[in-house]
Coordinates of C-alpha atoms in Angstrom, one line a residue:
Chain A
E1 CA -19.3 17.0 -10.3
A2 CA -21.9 15.1 -8.2
D3 CA -25.4 14.8 -9.6
I4 CA -27.4 15.5 -6.5
Y5 CA -30.1 18.1 -6.4
Q6 CA -31.9 19.9 -3.6
T7 CA -35.0 22.0 -3.7
P8 CA -35.8 24.6 -2.5
R9 CA -32.4 26.3 -2.2
Y10 CA -33.8 29.0 0.1
L11 CA -37.0 29.1 2.0
V12 CA -38.6 31.4 4.6
I13 CA -41.6 30.0 6.3
G14 CA -43.8 30.8 9.3
T15 CA -43.8 28.9 12.6
G16 CA -46.1 25.8 12.6
K17 CA -46.0 25.3 8.8
K18 CA -45.2 21.9 7.3
I19 CA -42.2 21.8 4.9
T20 CA -40.6 19.1 2.8
L21 CA -37.1 19.5 1.5
E22 CA -36.5 17.5 -1.7
C23 CA -33.4 15.6 -2.6
S24 CA -32.7 13.6 -5.7
Q25 CA -29.6 11.9 -7.1
T26 CA -29.1 10.5 -10.5
M27 CA -26.0 8.4 -9.8
G28 CA -27.7 5.3 -8.6
H29 CA -26.2 5.6 -5.2
D30 CA -27.7 3.3 -2.6
K31 CA -26.8 5.3 0.5
M32 CA -28.2 8.7 1.2
Y33 CA -27.9 11.1 4.1
W34 CA -29.2 14.4 5.5
Y35 CA -26.8 16.6 7.4
Q36 CA -27.6 19.8 9.3
Q37 CA -25.1 22.7 9.3
D38 CA -25.3 26.0 11.1
P39 CA -23.2 28.8 9.5
G40 CA -19.5 28.3 10.1
M41 CA -20.0 25.1 12.0
E42 CA -19.4 21.4 11.5
L43 CA -21.9 19.1 9.8
H44 CA -24.1 16.9 11.9
L45 CA -25.8 13.7 10.5
I46 CA -29.5 13.7 11.2
H47 CA -30.8 10.9 8.9
Y48 CA -29.4 8.2 6.7
S49 CA -30.7 5.5 4.4
Y50 CA -28.8 2.5 3.0
G51 CA -31.5 1.6 0.5
V52 CA -35.1 1.7 -0.4
N53 CA -37.5 1.5 2.5
S54 CA -34.6 1.8 5.1
T55 CA -34.1 4.9 7.2
E56 CA -32.2 5.5 10.4
K57 CA -31.7 8.4 12.8
G58 CA -28.3 10.1 12.7
D59 CA -26.1 11.4 15.5
L60 CA -28.0 14.6 16.1
S61 CA -31.5 14.4 17.3
S62 CA -33.9 16.0 14.8
E63 CA -37.7 16.4 14.8
S64 CA -37.7 15.9 11.0
T65 CA -38.6 12.7 9.3
V66 CA -37.5 11.1 6.0
S67 CA -38.7 8.5 3.6
R68 CA -37.0 6.4 0.9
I69 CA -39.5 5.0 -1.5
R70 CA -37.3 5.3 -4.5
T71 CA -33.5 4.9 -4.8
E72 CA -33.0 8.4 -6.2
H73 CA -35.3 10.3 -3.9
F74 CA -34.8 11.1 -0.2
P75 CA -37.1 13.9 1.0
L76 CA -37.0 15.4 4.5
T77 CA -40.1 16.7 6.2
L78 CA -40.8 19.0 9.1
E79 CA -44.4 18.6 10.2
S80 CA -44.4 21.9 12.3
A81 CA -41.5 24.2 11.7
R82 CA -40.1 26.2 14.6
P83 CA -37.4 29.0 14.7
S84 CA -35.0 26.4 16.2
H85 CA -35.2 24.5 12.9
T86 CA -33.5 27.5 11.1
S87 CA -30.4 26.0 9.5
Q88 CA -28.8 24.7 6.4
Y89 CA -29.8 21.2 5.4
L90 CA -27.4 19.2 3.2
C91 CA -28.4 16.1 1.4
A92 CA -25.7 13.6 0.3
S93 CA -25.2 10.2 -1.2
S94 CA -22.6 7.5 -1.7
I95 CA -22.1 4.2 -3.2
S96 CA -19.1 3.0 -1.3
G97 CA -20.2 4.3 2.1
N98 CA -17.0 6.2 2.5
T99 CA -16.7 9.1 0.1
I100 CA -20.0 10.9 0.2
Y101 CA -21.1 13.6 -2.3
F102 CA -23.2 16.6 -1.2
G103 CA -25.9 18.6 -2.8
E104 CA -25.9 22.4 -2.8
G105 CA -27.9 22.6 0.4
S106 CA -31.3 24.0 1.4
W107 CA -31.3 27.1 3.6
L108 CA -34.4 27.1 5.8
T109 CA -35.4 30.1 7.9
V110 CA -38.4 29.8 10.2
V111 CA -39.9 33.1 11.4
Chain B
G1 CA -15.6 11.2 23.0
E2 CA -14.7 11.2 19.3
S3 CA -13.7 14.5 17.9
V4 CA -12.1 16.0 14.8
G5 CA -10.8 19.5 15.3
L6 CA -8.8 22.0 13.4
H7 CA -5.8 23.9 14.8
L8 CA -6.3 27.1 12.8
P9 CA -9.8 28.5 12.3
T10 CA -8.6 31.1 9.8
L11 CA -5.7 31.2 7.3
S12 CA -4.8 34.1 5.1
V13 CA -2.3 33.7 2.3
Q14 CA -1.1 35.5 -0.8
E15 CA -1.9 34.3 -4.2
G16 CA 0.8 31.9 -5.4
D17 CA 1.9 30.8 -1.9
N18 CA 1.5 27.3 -0.6
S19 CA -1.2 26.8 2.0
I20 CA -1.3 24.2 4.8
I21 CA -4.5 23.4 6.7
N22 CA -4.2 21.2 9.7
C23 CA -6.6 18.8 11.5
A24 CA -6.3 16.8 14.6
Y25 CA -8.4 13.7 15.3
S26 CA -8.7 11.9 18.5
N27 CA -9.9 8.4 17.5
S28 CA -7.1 6.1 16.7
A29 CA -9.6 3.6 15.2
S30 CA -10.5 5.9 12.3
D31 CA -9.4 4.4 9.1
Y32 CA -10.4 6.9 6.4
F33 CA -10.1 10.6 6.1
I34 CA -11.5 13.1 3.7
W35 CA -11.0 16.8 3.0
Y36 CA -13.9 18.8 1.8
K37 CA -14.0 22.4 0.4
Q38 CA -17.1 24.4 1.0
E39 CA -17.6 27.7 -0.8
S40 CA -20.1 30.3 0.4
G41 CA -23.7 29.1 -0.1
K42 CA -22.7 25.8 -1.5
G43 CA -22.4 22.2 -0.3
P44 CA -19.1 20.6 0.6
Q45 CA -17.1 19.4 -2.3
F46 CA -14.8 16.4 -2.1
I47 CA -11.1 17.3 -2.6
I48 CA -9.0 14.3 -1.6
D49 CA -9.1 11.3 0.7
I50 CA -6.6 9.0 2.4
R51 CA -6.8 5.7 4.1
S52 CA -5.0 4.9 7.3
N53 CA -2.6 2.5 5.6
M54 CA -1.1 5.5 3.7
D55 CA 0.8 8.5 5.0
K56 CA 0.7 10.7 1.9
R57 CA -1.5 11.1 -1.1
Q58 CA -1.3 13.6 -3.9
G59 CA -3.9 15.1 -6.2
Q60 CA -3.9 18.0 -8.5
R61 CA -2.2 20.9 -6.6
V62 CA -3.3 19.2 -3.3
T63 CA -1.5 16.8 -1.0
V64 CA -2.8 15.2 2.1
L65 CA -0.5 14.0 4.8
L66 CA -1.5 11.6 7.6
N67 CA 0.6 11.2 10.8
K68 CA -1.1 8.4 12.7
T69 CA 1.5 8.6 15.5
V70 CA 0.2 12.0 16.6
K71 CA -3.2 11.7 15.0
H72 CA -2.7 14.6 12.7
L73 CA -3.9 15.3 9.2
S74 CA -2.9 18.1 6.9
L75 CA -4.0 19.5 3.5
Q76 CA -1.4 21.2 1.4
I77 CA -2.5 23.4 -1.5
A78 CA 0.3 24.4 -3.9
A79 CA 0.3 27.8 -5.7
T80 CA -2.9 28.9 -3.9
Q81 CA -5.3 30.8 -6.0
P82 CA -8.2 33.2 -5.2
G83 CA -10.6 30.5 -6.2
D84 CA -9.3 28.3 -3.4
S85 CA -10.8 30.7 -0.8
A86 CA -13.4 28.7 1.1
V87 CA -14.0 26.8 4.3
Y88 CA -12.1 23.5 4.5
F89 CA -13.3 20.6 6.5
C90 CA -11.6 17.4 7.4
A91 CA -13.7 14.4 8.2
E92 CA -12.9 11.0 9.6
N93 CA -14.6 7.6 9.4
N94 CA -14.5 5.4 12.4
P95 CA -15.4 1.8 11.4
R96 CA -16.9 1.1 14.8
R97 CA -19.6 3.6 13.9
G98 CA -20.5 1.7 10.8
T99 CA -18.1 2.2 7.9
S100 CA -20.6 1.2 5.3
Y101 CA -23.1 3.9 6.4
G102 CA -20.7 6.8 5.8
K103 CA -21.0 8.2 9.3
L104 CA -18.3 10.7 9.0
T105 CA -17.3 13.0 11.8
F106 CA -16.6 16.5 10.6
G107 CA -14.4 19.2 12.2
Q108 CA -15.4 22.8 12.7
G109 CA -13.6 24.0 9.5
T110 CA -10.8 26.4 8.6
I111 CA -11.5 29.5 6.6
L112 CA -8.9 30.0 3.9
T113 CA -8.6 33.5 2.4
V114 CA -6.4 34.1 -0.6
H115 CA -5.4 37.6 -1.3
P116 CA -4.5 38.6 -4.9

């Protein structure tokens, strides 16, 4: 069982609001990721980090931003949420760079 | 471009039967493959992995087979149980995309339904 935690699990917010999705892992993994997944669809990498103070954009363009100030913490922020941002956001981490372990996900609905 | 796809989007089996979930990948440079199980409302859970220098790997009730000749991956679940009902994703890692950054490519997923 992977020790990676996401909050909130479910969130409904209004258009234009700022939202931060929290992600923490207690495994000491150096690499962390954010994936976006629509229901029944594949996962798309939107951000990743290979250590403190390093962040990179993933394969899928996203208006969200991330930060990595501490090894265990990798929050994702949307400055102004839109309905097109409605999706599930999955945080993950790894130490080897191959097998990655996922959190339970954050379901975001923007109305 | 690169793609990982699943042959069967849905699979229904009876409890106790063996299940086989298939996956095709297009990038012959991929060197590492993972199967994930995702239950409703949860994040993907690691099941089993295999490297390209192997053609078979067994875990507890699960076996992954890799056929590099036809670029095909399969997950076999023995004595399938209702708790195995979930969406199953295969994922591949292409070292050219940065192995150390875990840039996995995921397929669309197969829905496995196990009937009691």
